[in-house]
């Protein structure tokens, strides 16, 4: 296998910067017009599960790393805040799907816009040639990584 240590470091740095951004700004995002404010952990978990919504509780557990009771409490809090709602799966009435409200989708879009501005600031000093290389590499990486997320637009 080729040496891709710089890619691995980049991947970790981007994740770190995302977490720093959310840690600094979660109060702004949680102050939206929801019934209850979100905690920093809830904002982080919401940003993790956004790629798999609608989903079931098992998927929430898998994505967030929360236990069954932790994931259930997390979803209960999101439901009480008006961020998600539960619906019986039309394909199997024994299963419950967790679905984002329009307000939650708007919140996620706001957070993504903030993250985009944050990233853009870090890339301002890049030349057009460097940006082209970054864009091409990013497309390859996204194609590879997004294949693990079933039919979800990121």
PDB file of C-alpha atoms in Angstrom:
ATOM      1  CA  UNK A   1       0.000   0.000   0.000  1.00  0.00           C
ATOM      2  CA  UNK A   2       1.182   3.497  -0.800  1.00  0.00           C
ATOM      3  CA  UNK A   3       2.158   5.916   1.922  1.00  0.00           C
ATOM      4  CA  UNK A   4      -0.864   8.137   2.524  1.00  0.00           C
ATOM      5  CA  UNK A   5       0.108   9.513   5.917  1.00  0.00           C
ATOM      6  CA  UNK A   6      -0.538  13.109   4.809  1.00  0.00           C
ATOM      7  CA  UNK A   7      -4.079  12.136   3.819  1.00  0.00           C
ATOM      8  CA  UNK A   8      -4.659  10.431   7.176  1.00  0.00           C
ATOM      9  CA  UNK A   9      -3.349  13.495   8.997  1.00  0.00           C
ATOM     10  CA  UNK A  10      -5.543  15.775   6.857  1.00  0.00           C
ATOM     11  CA  UNK A  11      -8.595  13.643   7.607  1.00  0.00           C
ATOM     12  CA  UNK A  12      -7.944  13.881  11.350  1.00  0.00           C
ATOM     13  CA  UNK A  13      -7.211  17.620  11.204  1.00  0.00           C
ATOM     14  CA  UNK A  14     -10.455  18.287   9.360  1.00  0.00           C
ATOM     15  CA  UNK A  15     -12.380  16.263  11.936  1.00  0.00           C
ATOM     16  CA  UNK A  16     -10.596  18.146  14.730  1.00  0.00           C
ATOM     17  CA  UNK A  17     -11.360  21.535  13.145  1.00  0.00           C
ATOM     18  CA  UNK A  18     -15.021  20.546  12.704  1.00  0.00           C
ATOM     19  CA  UNK A  19     -15.238  19.629  16.376  1.00  0.00           C
ATOM     20  CA  UNK A  20     -13.559  22.910  17.399  1.00  0.00           C
ATOM     21  CA  UNK A  21     -16.003  24.853  15.210  1.00  0.00           C
ATOM     22  CA  UNK A  22     -19.020  23.065  16.691  1.00  0.00           C
ATOM     23  CA  UNK A  23     -17.685  23.462  20.232  1.00  0.00           C
ATOM     24  CA  UNK A  24     -17.321  27.220  19.722  1.00  0.00           C
ATOM     25  CA  UNK A  25     -20.660  27.689  17.961  1.00  0.00           C
ATOM     26  CA  UNK A  26     -23.085  25.098  19.319  1.00  0.00           C
ATOM     27  CA  UNK A  27     -24.891  27.628  21.532  1.00  0.00           C
ATOM     28  CA  UNK A  28     -25.677  29.756  18.491  1.00  0.00           C
ATOM     29  CA  UNK A  29     -27.117  26.756  16.684  1.00  0.00           C
ATOM     30  CA  UNK A  30     -28.992  25.443  19.706  1.00  0.00           C
ATOM     31  CA  UNK A  31     -30.661  28.828  20.189  1.00  0.00           C
ATOM     32  CA  UNK A  32     -32.827  28.214  17.119  1.00  0.00           C
ATOM     33  CA  UNK A  33     -36.591  28.188  17.414  1.00  0.00           C
ATOM     34  CA  UNK A  34     -36.869  24.734  18.897  1.00  0.00           C
ATOM     35  CA  UNK A  35     -38.964  23.855  21.915  1.00  0.00           C
ATOM     36  CA  UNK A  36     -35.790  23.088  23.890  1.00  0.00           C
ATOM     37  CA  UNK A  37     -32.157  24.107  23.377  1.00  0.00           C
ATOM     38  CA  UNK A  38     -29.639  21.479  22.301  1.00  0.00           C
ATOM     39  CA  UNK A  39     -26.530  20.527  24.219  1.00  0.00           C
ATOM     40  CA  UNK A  40     -23.128  20.454  22.531  1.00  0.00           C
ATOM     41  CA  UNK A  41     -23.242  16.643  22.474  1.00  0.00           C
ATOM     42  CA  UNK A  42     -26.698  16.681  20.886  1.00  0.00           C
ATOM     43  CA  UNK A  43     -25.520  19.050  18.146  1.00  0.00           C
ATOM     44  CA  UNK A  44     -22.534  16.777  17.480  1.00  0.00           C
ATOM     45  CA  UNK A  45     -24.703  13.665  17.366  1.00  0.00           C
ATOM     46  CA  UNK A  46     -27.263  15.365  15.139  1.00  0.00           C
ATOM     47  CA  UNK A  47     -24.494  16.261  12.696  1.00  0.00           C
ATOM     48  CA  UNK A  48     -23.402  12.605  12.701  1.00  0.00           C
ATOM     49  CA  UNK A  49     -26.826  11.110  12.052  1.00  0.00           C
ATOM     50  CA  UNK A  50     -27.841  13.674   9.411  1.00  0.00           C
ATOM     51  CA  UNK A  51     -26.360  11.471   6.706  1.00  0.00           C
ATOM     52  CA  UNK A  52     -28.552   8.486   7.567  1.00  0.00           C
ATOM     53  CA  UNK A  53     -31.887  10.165   8.370  1.00  0.00           C
ATOM     54  CA  UNK A  54     -34.517   8.834   8.232  1.00  0.00           C
ATOM     55  CA  UNK A  55     -33.265   5.855  10.197  1.00  0.00           C
ATOM     56  CA  UNK A  56     -34.070   3.605  13.142  1.00  0.00           C
ATOM     57  CA  UNK A  57     -32.682   3.598  16.674  1.00  0.00           C
ATOM     58  CA  UNK A  58     -30.158   0.869  15.843  1.00  0.00           C
ATOM     59  CA  UNK A  59     -28.620   3.111  13.181  1.00  0.00           C
ATOM     60  CA  UNK A  60     -28.444   6.005  15.671  1.00  0.00           C
ATOM     61  CA  UNK A  61     -26.588   3.701  18.073  1.00  0.00           C
ATOM     62  CA  UNK A  62     -24.230   2.532  15.339  1.00  0.00           C
ATOM     63  CA  UNK A  63     -23.401   6.032  14.080  1.00  0.00           C
ATOM     64  CA  UNK A  64     -23.091   7.832  17.423  1.00  0.00           C
ATOM     65  CA  UNK A  65     -21.622   5.029  19.511  1.00  0.00           C
ATOM     66  CA  UNK A  66     -24.336   5.549  22.116  1.00  0.00           C
ATOM     67  CA  UNK A  67     -25.750   2.634  24.067  1.00  0.00           C
ATOM     68  CA  UNK A  68     -29.352   1.579  23.512  1.00  0.00           C
ATOM     69  CA  UNK A  69     -30.564   3.648  26.447  1.00  0.00           C
ATOM     70  CA  UNK A  70     -28.292   6.587  25.507  1.00  0.00           C
ATOM     71  CA  UNK A  71     -29.528   6.610  21.907  1.00  0.00           C
ATOM     72  CA  UNK A  72     -33.134   6.318  23.076  1.00  0.00           C
ATOM     73  CA  UNK A  73     -32.672   9.253  25.459  1.00  0.00           C
ATOM     74  CA  UNK A  74     -30.941  11.272  22.710  1.00  0.00           C
ATOM     75  CA  UNK A  75     -33.821  10.663  20.293  1.00  0.00           C
ATOM     76  CA  UNK A  76     -36.403  11.369  23.029  1.00  0.00           C
ATOM     77  CA  UNK A  77     -34.714  14.728  23.672  1.00  0.00           C
ATOM     78  CA  UNK A  78     -34.686  15.537  19.955  1.00  0.00           C
ATOM     79  CA  UNK A  79     -38.380  14.634  19.707  1.00  0.00           C
ATOM     80  CA  UNK A  80     -39.240  16.852  22.708  1.00  0.00           C
ATOM     81  CA  UNK A  81     -37.230  19.683  21.138  1.00  0.00           C
ATOM     82  CA  UNK A  82     -39.144  19.293  17.865  1.00  0.00           C
ATOM     83  CA  UNK A  83     -36.033  18.342  15.875  1.00  0.00           C
ATOM     84  CA  UNK A  84     -37.098  14.855  14.841  1.00  0.00           C
ATOM     85  CA  UNK A  85     -40.270  12.819  15.011  1.00  0.00           C
ATOM     86  CA  UNK A  86     -41.004   9.119  15.062  1.00  0.00           C
ATOM     87  CA  UNK A  87     -43.050   7.362  12.432  1.00  0.00           C
ATOM     88  CA  UNK A  88     -44.027   3.752  11.905  1.00  0.00           C
ATOM     89  CA  UNK A  89     -42.011   2.229   9.069  1.00  0.00           C
ATOM     90  CA  UNK A  90     -44.489   1.661   6.211  1.00  0.00           C
ATOM     91  CA  UNK A  91     -42.581  -1.488   5.195  1.00  0.00           C
ATOM     92  CA  UNK A  92     -42.625  -3.030   8.669  1.00  0.00           C
ATOM     93  CA  UNK A  93     -45.018  -1.691  11.301  1.00  0.00           C
ATOM     94  CA  UNK A  94     -42.852  -3.198  14.065  1.00  0.00           C
ATOM     95  CA  UNK A  95     -40.089  -0.712  13.275  1.00  0.00           C
ATOM     96  CA  UNK A  96     -40.051   2.995  14.060  1.00  0.00           C
ATOM     97  CA  UNK A  97     -38.256   5.467  11.808  1.00  0.00           C
ATOM     98  CA  UNK A  98     -36.690   8.662  13.109  1.00  0.00           C
ATOM     99  CA  UNK A  99     -37.255  11.541  10.698  1.00  0.00           C
ATOM    100  CA  UNK A 100     -35.860  15.085  10.748  1.00  0.00           C
ATOM    101  CA  UNK A 101     -38.293  17.997  10.819  1.00  0.00           C
ATOM    102  CA  UNK A 102     -37.991  20.804   8.293  1.00  0.00           C
ATOM    103  CA  UNK A 103     -36.623  22.985  11.104  1.00  0.00           C
ATOM    104  CA  UNK A 104     -33.894  20.422  11.807  1.00  0.00           C
ATOM    105  CA  UNK A 105     -32.953  20.282   8.133  1.00  0.00           C
ATOM    106  CA  UNK A 106     -32.695  24.066   8.176  1.00  0.00           C
ATOM    107  CA  UNK A 107     -30.486  23.924  11.290  1.00  0.00           C
ATOM    108  CA  UNK A 108     -28.225  21.333   9.632  1.00  0.00           C
ATOM    109  CA  UNK A 109     -27.988  23.566   6.567  1.00  0.00           C
ATOM    110  CA  UNK A 110     -27.021  26.543   8.769  1.00  0.00           C
ATOM    111  CA  UNK A 111     -24.311  24.518  10.489  1.00  0.00           C
ATOM    112  CA  UNK A 112     -22.983  23.270   7.143  1.00  0.00           C
ATOM    113  CA  UNK A 113     -22.880  26.860   5.829  1.00  0.00           C
ATOM    114  CA  UNK A 114     -20.899  27.888   8.908  1.00  0.00           C
ATOM    115  CA  UNK A 115     -18.521  24.967   8.415  1.00  0.00           C
ATOM    116  CA  UNK A 116     -18.125  25.904   4.735  1.00  0.00           C
ATOM    117  CA  UNK A 117     -17.163  29.474   5.665  1.00  0.00           C
ATOM    118  CA  UNK A 118     -14.724  28.135   8.247  1.00  0.00           C
ATOM    119  CA  UNK A 119     -13.098  25.849   5.658  1.00  0.00           C
ATOM    120  CA  UNK A 120     -13.067  28.592   2.994  1.00  0.00           C
ATOM    121  CA  UNK A 121     -11.102  30.848   5.371  1.00  0.00           C
ATOM    122  CA  UNK A 122      -8.409  28.168   5.664  1.00  0.00           C
ATOM    123  CA  UNK A 123      -8.141  27.813   1.897  1.00  0.00           C
ATOM    124  CA  UNK A 124      -8.016  31.518   1.001  1.00  0.00           C
ATOM    125  CA  UNK A 125      -4.257  31.448   0.494  1.00  0.00           C
ATOM    126  CA  UNK A 126      -4.377  28.560  -2.014  1.00  0.00           C
ATOM    127  CA  UNK A 127      -3.547  29.222  -5.632  1.00  0.00           C
ATOM    128  CA  UNK A 128      -6.060  28.264  -8.340  1.00  0.00           C
ATOM    129  CA  UNK A 129      -3.822  25.319  -9.227  1.00  0.00           C
ATOM    130  CA  UNK A 130      -3.776  24.113  -5.624  1.00  0.00           C
ATOM    131  CA  UNK A 131      -7.554  24.493  -5.420  1.00  0.00           C
ATOM    132  CA  UNK A 132      -7.942  22.374  -8.564  1.00  0.00           C
ATOM    133  CA  UNK A 133      -5.763  19.636  -7.050  1.00  0.00           C
ATOM    134  CA  UNK A 134      -7.682  19.803  -3.758  1.00  0.00           C
ATOM    135  CA  UNK A 135     -10.985  19.637  -5.631  1.00  0.00           C
ATOM    136  CA  UNK A 136      -9.921  16.612  -7.706  1.00  0.00           C
ATOM    137  CA  UNK A 137      -8.535  14.780  -4.675  1.00  0.00           C
ATOM    138  CA  UNK A 138     -11.635  15.643  -2.677  1.00  0.00           C
ATOM    139  CA  UNK A 139     -13.904  14.243  -5.387  1.00  0.00           C
ATOM    140  CA  UNK A 140     -12.018  10.938  -5.444  1.00  0.00           C
ATOM    141  CA  UNK A 141     -12.110  10.680  -1.653  1.00  0.00           C
ATOM    142  CA  UNK A 142     -15.810  11.581  -1.461  1.00  0.00           C
ATOM    143  CA  UNK A 143     -16.662   8.990  -4.119  1.00  0.00           C
ATOM    144  CA  UNK A 144     -14.846   6.309  -2.119  1.00  0.00           C
ATOM    145  CA  UNK A 145     -16.173   7.283   1.314  1.00  0.00           C
ATOM    146  CA  UNK A 146     -19.746   8.095   0.337  1.00  0.00           C
ATOM    147  CA  UNK A 147     -20.195   4.636  -1.176  1.00  0.00           C
ATOM    148  CA  UNK A 148     -20.500   3.394   2.409  1.00  0.00           C
ATOM    149  CA  UNK A 149     -23.513   5.636   3.028  1.00  0.00           C
ATOM    150  CA  UNK A 150     -26.446   4.153   1.200  1.00  0.00           C
ATOM    151  CA  UNK A 151     -27.888   6.588  -1.319  1.00  0.00           C
ATOM    152  CA  UNK A 152     -27.553   9.663   0.870  1.00  0.00           C
ATOM    153  CA  UNK A 153     -26.596  13.067  -0.436  1.00  0.00           C
ATOM    154  CA  UNK A 154     -23.926  14.662   1.714  1.00  0.00           C
TER     155      UNK A 154
END
